C-alpha atoms as a printed R data frame, in Angstrom:
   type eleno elety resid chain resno       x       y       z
1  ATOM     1    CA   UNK     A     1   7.574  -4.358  10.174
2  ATOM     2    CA   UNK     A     2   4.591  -3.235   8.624
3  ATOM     3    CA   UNK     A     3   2.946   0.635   9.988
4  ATOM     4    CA   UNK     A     4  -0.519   0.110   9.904
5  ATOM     5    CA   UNK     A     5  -0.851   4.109  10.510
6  ATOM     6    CA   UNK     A     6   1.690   4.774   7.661
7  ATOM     7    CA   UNK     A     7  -0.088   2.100   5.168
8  ATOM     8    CA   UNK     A     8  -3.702   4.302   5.866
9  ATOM     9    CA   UNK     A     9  -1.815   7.294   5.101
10 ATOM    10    CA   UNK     A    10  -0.575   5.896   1.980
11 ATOM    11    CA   UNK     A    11  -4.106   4.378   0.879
12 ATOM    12    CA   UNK     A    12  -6.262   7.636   1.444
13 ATOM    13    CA   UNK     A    13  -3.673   9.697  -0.363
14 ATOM    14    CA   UNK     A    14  -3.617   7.296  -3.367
15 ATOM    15    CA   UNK     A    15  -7.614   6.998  -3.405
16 ATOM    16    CA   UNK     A    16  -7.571  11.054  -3.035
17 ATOM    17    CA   UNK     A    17  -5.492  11.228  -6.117
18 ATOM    18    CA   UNK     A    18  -7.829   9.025  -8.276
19 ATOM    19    CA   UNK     A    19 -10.681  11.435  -6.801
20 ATOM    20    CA   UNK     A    20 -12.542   8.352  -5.087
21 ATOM    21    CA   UNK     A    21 -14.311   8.625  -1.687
22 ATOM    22    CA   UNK     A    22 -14.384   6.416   1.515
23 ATOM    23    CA   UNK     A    23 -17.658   5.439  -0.040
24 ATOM    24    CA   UNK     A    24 -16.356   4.470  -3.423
25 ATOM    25    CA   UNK     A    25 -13.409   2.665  -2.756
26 ATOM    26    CA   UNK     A    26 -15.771   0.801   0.195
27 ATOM    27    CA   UNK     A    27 -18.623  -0.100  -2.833
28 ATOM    28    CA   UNK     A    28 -15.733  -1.247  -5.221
29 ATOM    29    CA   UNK     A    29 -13.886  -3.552  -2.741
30 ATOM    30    CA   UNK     A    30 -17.167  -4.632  -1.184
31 ATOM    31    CA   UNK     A    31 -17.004  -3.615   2.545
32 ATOM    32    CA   UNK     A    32 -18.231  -0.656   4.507
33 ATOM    33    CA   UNK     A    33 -17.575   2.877   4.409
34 ATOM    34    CA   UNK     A    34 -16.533   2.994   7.878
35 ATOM    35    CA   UNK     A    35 -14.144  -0.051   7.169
36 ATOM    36    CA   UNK     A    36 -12.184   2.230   4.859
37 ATOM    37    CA   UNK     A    37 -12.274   4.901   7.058
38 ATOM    38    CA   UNK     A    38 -10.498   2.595  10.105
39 ATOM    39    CA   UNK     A    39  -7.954   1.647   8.076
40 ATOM    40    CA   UNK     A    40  -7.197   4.737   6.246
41 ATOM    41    CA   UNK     A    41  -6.739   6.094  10.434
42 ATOM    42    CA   UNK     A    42  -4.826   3.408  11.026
43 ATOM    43    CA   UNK     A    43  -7.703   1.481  13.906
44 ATOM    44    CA   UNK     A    44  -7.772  -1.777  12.022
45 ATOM    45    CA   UNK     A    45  -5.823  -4.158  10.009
46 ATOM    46    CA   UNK     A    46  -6.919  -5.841   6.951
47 ATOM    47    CA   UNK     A    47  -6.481  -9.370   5.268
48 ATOM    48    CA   UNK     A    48  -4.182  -9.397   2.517
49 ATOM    49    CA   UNK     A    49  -7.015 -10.365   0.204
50 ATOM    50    CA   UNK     A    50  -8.179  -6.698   0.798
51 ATOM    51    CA   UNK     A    51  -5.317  -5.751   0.857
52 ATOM    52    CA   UNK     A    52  -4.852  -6.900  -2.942
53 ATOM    53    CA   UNK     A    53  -8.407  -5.781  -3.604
54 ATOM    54    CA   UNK     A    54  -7.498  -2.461  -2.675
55 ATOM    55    CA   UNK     A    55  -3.713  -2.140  -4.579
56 ATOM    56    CA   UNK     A    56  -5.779  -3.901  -7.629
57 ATOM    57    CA   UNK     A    57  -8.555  -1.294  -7.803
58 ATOM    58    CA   UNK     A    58  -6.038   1.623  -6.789
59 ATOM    59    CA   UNK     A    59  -3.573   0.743  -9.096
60 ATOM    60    CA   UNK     A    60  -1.124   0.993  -6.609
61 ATOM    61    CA   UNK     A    61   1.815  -1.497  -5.854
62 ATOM    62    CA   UNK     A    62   2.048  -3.266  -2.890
63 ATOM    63    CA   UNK     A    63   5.467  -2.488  -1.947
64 ATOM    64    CA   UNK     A    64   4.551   1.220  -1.950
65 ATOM    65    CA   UNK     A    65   1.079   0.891   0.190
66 ATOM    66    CA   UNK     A    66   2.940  -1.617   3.011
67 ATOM    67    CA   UNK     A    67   6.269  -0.405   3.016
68 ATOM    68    CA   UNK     A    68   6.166   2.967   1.125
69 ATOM    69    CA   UNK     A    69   8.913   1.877  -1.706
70 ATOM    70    CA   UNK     A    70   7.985   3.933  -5.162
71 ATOM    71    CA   UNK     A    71   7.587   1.725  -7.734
72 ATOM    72    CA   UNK     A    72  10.598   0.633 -10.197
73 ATOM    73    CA   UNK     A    73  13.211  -0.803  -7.669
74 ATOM    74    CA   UNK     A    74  13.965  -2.076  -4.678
75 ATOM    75    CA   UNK     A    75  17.019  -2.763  -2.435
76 ATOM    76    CA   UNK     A    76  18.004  -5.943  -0.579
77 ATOM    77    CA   UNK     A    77  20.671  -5.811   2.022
78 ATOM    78    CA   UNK     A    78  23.120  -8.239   3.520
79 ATOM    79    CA   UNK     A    79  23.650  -7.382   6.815
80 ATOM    80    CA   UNK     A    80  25.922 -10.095   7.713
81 ATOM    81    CA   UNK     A    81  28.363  -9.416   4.988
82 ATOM    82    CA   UNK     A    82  27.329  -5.645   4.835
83 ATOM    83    CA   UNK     A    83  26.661  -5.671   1.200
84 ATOM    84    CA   UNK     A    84  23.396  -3.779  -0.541
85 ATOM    85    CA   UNK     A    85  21.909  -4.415  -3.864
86 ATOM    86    CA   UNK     A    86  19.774  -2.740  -5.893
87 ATOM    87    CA   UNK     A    87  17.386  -4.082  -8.863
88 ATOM    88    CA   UNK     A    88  15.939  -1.705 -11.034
89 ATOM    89    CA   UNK     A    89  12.189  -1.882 -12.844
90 ATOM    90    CA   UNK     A    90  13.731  -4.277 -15.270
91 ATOM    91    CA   UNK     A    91  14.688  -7.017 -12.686
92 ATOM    92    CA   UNK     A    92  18.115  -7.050 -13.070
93 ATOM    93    CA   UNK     A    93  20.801  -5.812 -10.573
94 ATOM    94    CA   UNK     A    94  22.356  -2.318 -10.887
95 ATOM    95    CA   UNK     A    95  25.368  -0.891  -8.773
């Protein structure tokens, strides 16, 4: 399930970190200032075409503003057979 609260989080401290405001992030994804500022706090949602707007002029991955995985690998896990599996950055599976 996606945290809207935890995904704002993520997006103000990755537009911080490339020294951007509300304001420039808003002008460069082409919606308001106060926009960005309800979803950085978590008081609206957003289509996933901002949502891609945003990762694309952040740099960011999606994985890591939605679910808060760092980039490189991920982990899919069985839970009917009880098995876990990781893939690194290179696509391929490593135990």
């Amino acid at each position: 399930m996606i945290d809207i609260f935890d995904l704002g989080l993520r997006i103000r401290n990755v537009r911080k970190a490339h020294n951007l405001t509300q304001e420039q992030l808003a002008e460069k994804i082409k919606v308001s200032p106060h926009y960005v500022y309800e979803l950085e706090h978590g008081y609206k949602s957003m289509s996933i075409y901002t949502l891609a707007n945003i990762a694309t002029v952040l740099d960011a991955p999606l994985d890591f503003l939605v679910f808060g995985k760092e980039p490189g690998s991920y982990t899919v896990t069985d839970e009917g057979a009880g098995t876990q599996e990781t893939f690194g950055e290179d696509g391929f599976l490593h135990e």
